[in-house]
XYZ file of C-alpha atoms in Angstrom:
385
model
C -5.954 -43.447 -10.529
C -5.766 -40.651 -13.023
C -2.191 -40.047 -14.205
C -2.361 -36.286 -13.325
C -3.492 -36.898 -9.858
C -0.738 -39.319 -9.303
C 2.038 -37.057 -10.920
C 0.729 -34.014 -8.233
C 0.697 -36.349 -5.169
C 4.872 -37.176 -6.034
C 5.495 -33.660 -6.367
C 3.639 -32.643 -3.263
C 5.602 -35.337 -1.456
C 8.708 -34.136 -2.474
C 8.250 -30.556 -2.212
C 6.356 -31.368 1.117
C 9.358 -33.301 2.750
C 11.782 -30.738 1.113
C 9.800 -28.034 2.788
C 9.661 -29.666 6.227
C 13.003 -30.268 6.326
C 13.754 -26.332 5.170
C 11.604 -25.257 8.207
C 13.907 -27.343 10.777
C 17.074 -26.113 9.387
C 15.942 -22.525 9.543
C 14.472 -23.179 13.032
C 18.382 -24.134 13.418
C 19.539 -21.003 12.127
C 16.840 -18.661 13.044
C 19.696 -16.272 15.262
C 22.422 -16.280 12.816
C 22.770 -13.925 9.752
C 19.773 -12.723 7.403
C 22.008 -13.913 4.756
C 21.804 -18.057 6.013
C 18.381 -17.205 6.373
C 17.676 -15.933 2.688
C 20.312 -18.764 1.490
C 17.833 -21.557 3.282
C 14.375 -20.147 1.765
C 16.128 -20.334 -1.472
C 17.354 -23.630 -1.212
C 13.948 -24.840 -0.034
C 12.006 -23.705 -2.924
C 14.847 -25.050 -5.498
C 15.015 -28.406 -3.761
C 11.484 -28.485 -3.214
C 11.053 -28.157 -7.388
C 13.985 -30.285 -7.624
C 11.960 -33.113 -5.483
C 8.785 -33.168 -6.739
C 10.875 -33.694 -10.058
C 12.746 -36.639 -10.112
C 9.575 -38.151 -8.272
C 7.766 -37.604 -10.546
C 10.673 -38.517 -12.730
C 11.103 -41.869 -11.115
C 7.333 -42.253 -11.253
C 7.127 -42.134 -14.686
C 10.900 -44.475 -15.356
C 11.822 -41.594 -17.451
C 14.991 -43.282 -19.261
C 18.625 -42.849 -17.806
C 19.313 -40.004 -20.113
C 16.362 -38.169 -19.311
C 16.290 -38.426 -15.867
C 19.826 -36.981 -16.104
C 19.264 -33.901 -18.205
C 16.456 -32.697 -15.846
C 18.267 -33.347 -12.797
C 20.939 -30.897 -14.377
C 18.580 -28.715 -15.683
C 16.683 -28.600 -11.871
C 20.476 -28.320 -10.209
C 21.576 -25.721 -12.203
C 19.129 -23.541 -11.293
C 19.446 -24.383 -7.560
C 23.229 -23.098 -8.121
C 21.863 -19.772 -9.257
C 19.166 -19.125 -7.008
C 21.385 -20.068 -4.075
C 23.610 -17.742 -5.640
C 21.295 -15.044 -5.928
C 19.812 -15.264 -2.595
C 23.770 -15.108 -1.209
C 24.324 -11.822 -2.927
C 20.666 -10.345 -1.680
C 21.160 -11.278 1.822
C 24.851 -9.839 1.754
C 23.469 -6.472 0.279
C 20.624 -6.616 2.678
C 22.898 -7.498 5.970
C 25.174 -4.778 4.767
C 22.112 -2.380 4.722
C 20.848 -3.017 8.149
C 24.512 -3.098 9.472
C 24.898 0.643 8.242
C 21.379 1.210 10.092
C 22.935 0.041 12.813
C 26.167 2.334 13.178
C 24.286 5.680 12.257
C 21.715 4.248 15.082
C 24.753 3.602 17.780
C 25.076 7.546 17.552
C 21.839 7.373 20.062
C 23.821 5.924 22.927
C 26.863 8.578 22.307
C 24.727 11.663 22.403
C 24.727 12.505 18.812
C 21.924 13.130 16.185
C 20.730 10.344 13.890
C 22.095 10.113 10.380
C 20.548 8.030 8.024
C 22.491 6.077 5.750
C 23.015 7.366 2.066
C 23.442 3.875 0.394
C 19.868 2.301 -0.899
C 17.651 0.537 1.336
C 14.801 -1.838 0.967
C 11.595 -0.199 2.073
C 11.506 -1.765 5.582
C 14.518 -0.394 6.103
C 13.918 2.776 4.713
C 10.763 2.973 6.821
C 12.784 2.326 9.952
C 15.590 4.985 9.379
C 12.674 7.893 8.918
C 11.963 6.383 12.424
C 14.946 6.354 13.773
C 15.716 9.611 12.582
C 12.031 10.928 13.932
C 13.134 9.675 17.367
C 16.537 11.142 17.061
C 14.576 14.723 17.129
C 12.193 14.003 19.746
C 15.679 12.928 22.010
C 17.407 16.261 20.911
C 14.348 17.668 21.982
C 14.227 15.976 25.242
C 17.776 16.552 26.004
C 17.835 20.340 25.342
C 14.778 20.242 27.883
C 16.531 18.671 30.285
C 20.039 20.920 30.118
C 17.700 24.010 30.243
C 15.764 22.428 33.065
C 19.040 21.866 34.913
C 20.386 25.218 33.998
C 16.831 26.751 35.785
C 17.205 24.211 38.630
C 21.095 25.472 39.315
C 19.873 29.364 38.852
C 16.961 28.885 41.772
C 19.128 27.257 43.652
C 21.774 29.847 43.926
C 19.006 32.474 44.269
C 17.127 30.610 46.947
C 20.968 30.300 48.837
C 21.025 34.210 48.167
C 17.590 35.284 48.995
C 17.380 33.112 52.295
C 21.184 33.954 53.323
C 20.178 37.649 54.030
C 17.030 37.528 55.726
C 18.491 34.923 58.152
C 21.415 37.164 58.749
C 19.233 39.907 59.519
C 16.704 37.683 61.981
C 20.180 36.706 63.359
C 21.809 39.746 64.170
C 18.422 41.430 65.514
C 17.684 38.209 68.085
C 20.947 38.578 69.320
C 20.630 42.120 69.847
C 17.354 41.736 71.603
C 18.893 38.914 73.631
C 21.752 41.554 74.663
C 19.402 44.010 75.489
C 21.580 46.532 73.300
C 18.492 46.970 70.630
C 18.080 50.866 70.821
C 14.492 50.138 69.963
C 13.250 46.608 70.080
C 9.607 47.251 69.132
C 11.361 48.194 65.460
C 13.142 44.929 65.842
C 10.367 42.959 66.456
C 8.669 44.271 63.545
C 11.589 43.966 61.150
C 11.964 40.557 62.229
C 7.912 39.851 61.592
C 8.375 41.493 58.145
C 10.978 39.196 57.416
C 9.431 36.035 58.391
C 6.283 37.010 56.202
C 9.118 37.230 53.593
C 10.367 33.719 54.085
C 6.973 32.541 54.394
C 6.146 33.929 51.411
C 9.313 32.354 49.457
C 8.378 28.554 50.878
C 4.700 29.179 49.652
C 6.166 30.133 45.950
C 8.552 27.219 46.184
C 5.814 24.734 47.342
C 3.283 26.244 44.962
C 5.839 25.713 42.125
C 6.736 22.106 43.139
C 2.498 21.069 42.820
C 2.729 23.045 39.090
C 5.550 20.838 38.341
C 4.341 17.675 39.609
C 1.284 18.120 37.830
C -0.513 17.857 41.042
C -1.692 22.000 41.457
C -5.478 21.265 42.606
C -7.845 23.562 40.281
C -11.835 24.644 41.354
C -13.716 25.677 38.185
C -15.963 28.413 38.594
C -17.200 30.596 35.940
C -16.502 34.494 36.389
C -16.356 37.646 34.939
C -12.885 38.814 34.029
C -13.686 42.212 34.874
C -14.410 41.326 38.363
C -11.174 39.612 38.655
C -9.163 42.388 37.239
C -10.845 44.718 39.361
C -9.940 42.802 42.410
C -6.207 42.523 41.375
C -6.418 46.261 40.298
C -7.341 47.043 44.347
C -4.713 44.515 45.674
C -1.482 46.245 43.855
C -2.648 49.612 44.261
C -0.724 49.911 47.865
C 2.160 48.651 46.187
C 1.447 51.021 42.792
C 1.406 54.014 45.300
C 4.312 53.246 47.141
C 6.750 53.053 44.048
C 4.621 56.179 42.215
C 3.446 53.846 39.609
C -0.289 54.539 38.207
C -2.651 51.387 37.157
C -5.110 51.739 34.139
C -7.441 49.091 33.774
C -8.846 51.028 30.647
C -10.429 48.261 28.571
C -11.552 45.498 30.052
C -14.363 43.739 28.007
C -16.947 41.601 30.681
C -15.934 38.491 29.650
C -17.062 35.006 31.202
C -14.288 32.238 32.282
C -14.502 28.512 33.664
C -11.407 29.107 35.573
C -9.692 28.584 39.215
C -10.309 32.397 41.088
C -8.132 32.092 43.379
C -5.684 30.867 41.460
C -6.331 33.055 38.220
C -6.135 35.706 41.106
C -2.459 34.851 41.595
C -1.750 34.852 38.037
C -2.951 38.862 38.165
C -1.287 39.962 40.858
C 2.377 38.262 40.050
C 2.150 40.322 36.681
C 0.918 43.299 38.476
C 4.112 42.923 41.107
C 6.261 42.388 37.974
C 5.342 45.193 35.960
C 4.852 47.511 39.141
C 8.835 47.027 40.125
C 10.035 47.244 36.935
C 8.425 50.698 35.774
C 10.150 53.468 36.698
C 7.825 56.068 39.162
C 5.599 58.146 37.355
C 5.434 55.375 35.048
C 2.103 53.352 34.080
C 0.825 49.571 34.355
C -1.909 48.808 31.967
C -4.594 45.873 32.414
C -6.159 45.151 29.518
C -8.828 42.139 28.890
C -10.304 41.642 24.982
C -12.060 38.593 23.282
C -9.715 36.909 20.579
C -9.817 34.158 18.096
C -8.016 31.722 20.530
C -10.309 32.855 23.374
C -9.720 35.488 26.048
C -6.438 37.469 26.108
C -5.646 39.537 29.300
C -2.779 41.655 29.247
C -0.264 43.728 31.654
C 1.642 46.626 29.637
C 4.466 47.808 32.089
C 7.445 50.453 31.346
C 10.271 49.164 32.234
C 12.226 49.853 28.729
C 11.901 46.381 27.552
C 13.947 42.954 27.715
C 16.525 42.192 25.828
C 16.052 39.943 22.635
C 18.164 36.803 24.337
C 16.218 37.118 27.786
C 12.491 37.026 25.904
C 12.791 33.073 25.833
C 13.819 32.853 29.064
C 11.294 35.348 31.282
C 9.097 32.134 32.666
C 11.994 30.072 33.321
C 12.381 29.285 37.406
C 14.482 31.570 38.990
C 14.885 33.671 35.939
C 15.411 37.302 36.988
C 17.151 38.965 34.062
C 19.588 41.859 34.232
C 20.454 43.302 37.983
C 19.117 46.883 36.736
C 15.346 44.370 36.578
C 15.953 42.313 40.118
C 13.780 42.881 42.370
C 14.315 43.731 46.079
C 12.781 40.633 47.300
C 11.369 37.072 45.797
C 13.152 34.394 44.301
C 12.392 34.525 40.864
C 9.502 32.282 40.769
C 6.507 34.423 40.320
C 6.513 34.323 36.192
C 7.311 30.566 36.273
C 4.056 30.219 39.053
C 2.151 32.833 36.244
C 2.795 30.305 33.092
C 2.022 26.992 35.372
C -1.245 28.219 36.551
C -1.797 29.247 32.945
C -0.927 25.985 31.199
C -2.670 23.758 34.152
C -5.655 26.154 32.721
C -5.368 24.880 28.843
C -4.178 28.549 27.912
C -0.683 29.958 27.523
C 1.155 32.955 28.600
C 3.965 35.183 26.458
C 5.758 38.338 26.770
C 7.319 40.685 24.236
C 8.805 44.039 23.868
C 6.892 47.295 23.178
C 7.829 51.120 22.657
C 9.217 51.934 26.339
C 8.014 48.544 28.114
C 6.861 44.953 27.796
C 3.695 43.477 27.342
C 3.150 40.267 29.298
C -0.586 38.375 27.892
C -2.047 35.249 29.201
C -4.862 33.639 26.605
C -7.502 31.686 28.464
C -10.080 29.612 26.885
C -13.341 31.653 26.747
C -16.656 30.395 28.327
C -19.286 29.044 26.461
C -21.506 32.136 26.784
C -21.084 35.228 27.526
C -22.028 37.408 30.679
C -22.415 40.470 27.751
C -21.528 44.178 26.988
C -18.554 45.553 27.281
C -16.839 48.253 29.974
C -14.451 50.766 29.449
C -12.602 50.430 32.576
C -12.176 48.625 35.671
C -13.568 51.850 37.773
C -11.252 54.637 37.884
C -7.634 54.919 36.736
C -5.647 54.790 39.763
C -3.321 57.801 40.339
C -0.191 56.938 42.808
């Protein structure tokens, strides 16, 4: 057999049962430190050299005093590499044990803080992670305290708003039941008009619980915006006229939409409500509908002096209602939260923010793939109330 064939099948043998044996012992040791773990590969690829070797050493009945100087030579340099790979896995155990503290700050609350010290790039790869889902947690949890902080505000406004209406429907059944109403066809009608009320508070409530469940049912149809407006622009003009308010619907582009009508419907007429009870009589409401980059913007201008700069974030929040000087006689503070669901179930979003004397609420719709054409400069006449 040739002599280099038989010198490679004694160091494969070696280094073979050397490496077999390795494997075992780390199966052994597979749950203890990284550092026994890095200290066994080592020692498997010194002993593995150190093997094939002296079989190859024996093979060839290297004299005595050979045999002993590379056996030195060979264990020498096991003593460093286990050495080596001692101090490596320390470093790296130390490492991944920092990790591991600045990570624990997850469980307590905090905000992730990566360790200064050097890292190998596995671990330096995980701490950008770590610290990405530290943000998307602080993120989360400041949702969830403002989403408690809106769900404690409705309730306390749905306790308020239903408290006086019942009293009321109270005190006028038991009047009628006394006989001592001085006119009960009055009661019966205040009573109807505050049922309606109530009725109208558990339709917001249950049409707010479908937005947030993410189970509001949408029909697409494709319309003209100026129809729509036109339609909401009739339906708050008793209300514009009883709180001297005008409405302008002064530009208004005829603009196509794939959207829900009856639903986009609602969307008008809680802004129109809105702005009507916030602007002052004599004061105006403008409807406004233009083509933009983002798609179709429709907007309600009211004057009610403006919001101030802390409240603008808050305006869509549930049961939001702002100053007392801007709460409204009746509702519970859900209409502008029922306004930005619709909107968002829609793929569009809706903003507010300030103007000279007022506010100026917009909702941005996607636009329709073609248009119905031209352009109209109002939504028939200004209305005068």
């Amino acid at each position: 057999m040739n002599d280099t064939l038989l010198i490679a099948l004694y160091a494969f043998a070696g280094a073979a049962a050397t490496g077999l044996a390795g494997a075992a012992v780390l199966r052994v040791v597979r749950r203890r430190s990284l550092t026994a773990s890095l200290a066994v590969v080592a020692a498997v690829g010194v002993v593995a050299m150190l093997a094939g070797t002296l079989a190859v050493a024996w093979a060839m009945f290297l004299s005595p005093h050979d045999l002993t100087v590379v056996t030195t030579v060979v264990a020498m340099a096991a003593v460093v590499s286990l050495a080596t790979a001692l101090l490596l896995g320390r470093w790296v155990v130390a490492r991944s044990r920092e990790l591991a503290v600045a990570a624990r700050s997850f469980g307590d609350g905090g905000d992730f803080a990566a360790p200064h010290t050097p890292a190998t790039a596995e671990l330096e790869n995980l701490s950008r992670e770590l610290a990405a889902t530290s943000a998307r947690l602080a993120q989360s949890r400041e949702r969830e305290r403002a989403l408690e902080a809106s769900r404690r505000e409705l309730v306390a406004w749905i306790s308020h708003d239903l408290r006086t209406p019942l009293a009321g429907l109270r005190a006028m059944s038991e009047a009628l039941e006394d006989g001592v109403a001085a006119d009960p066809a009055r009661y019966l009608q205040q009573i109807r008009t505050e049922v309606e009320r109530l009725n109208d508070m558990v339709g917001d409530l249950f049409e707010l619980s479908r937005i947030h469940a993410g189970t509001l049912p949408l029909s697409y149809a494709r319309i003209s915006l100026y129809d729509l407006i036109g339609d909401a622009l009739a339906g708050a003009d008793p209300l514009a006229r009883e709180h001297g308010v005008r409405l302008v619907g002064g530009h208004v582009e005829m603009l196509p939409v794939e959207v829900d009508a009856k639903e986009m419907s609602r969307v008008l007429g809680n802004l129109l409500v809105n702005a009507i009870r916030r602007t002052p009589a004599d004061g105006t409401v403008a409807v406004a509908a233009e083509r933009s980059p983002e798609g179709v913007v429709v907007s309600v201008t009211d004057g009610c002096g403006g919001i101030p700069d802390e409240d603008l974030s808050r305006v869509f929040d549930t049961g939001w209602r702002g100053t007392h000087a801007r709460t409204p006689p009746a509702g519970a503070g859900l209409g502008l939260a029922i306004v930005r669901g619709i909107v968002e179930a829609h793929q569009g979003r809706a903003t507010v923010r300030n103007i000279p004397g007022g506010c100026r609420f917009e909702v941005v719709l996607p636009a329709a793939a073609r248009g119905l054409g031209g352009h109209h400069p109002a939504v028939g006449p200004p209305v005068l109330s």
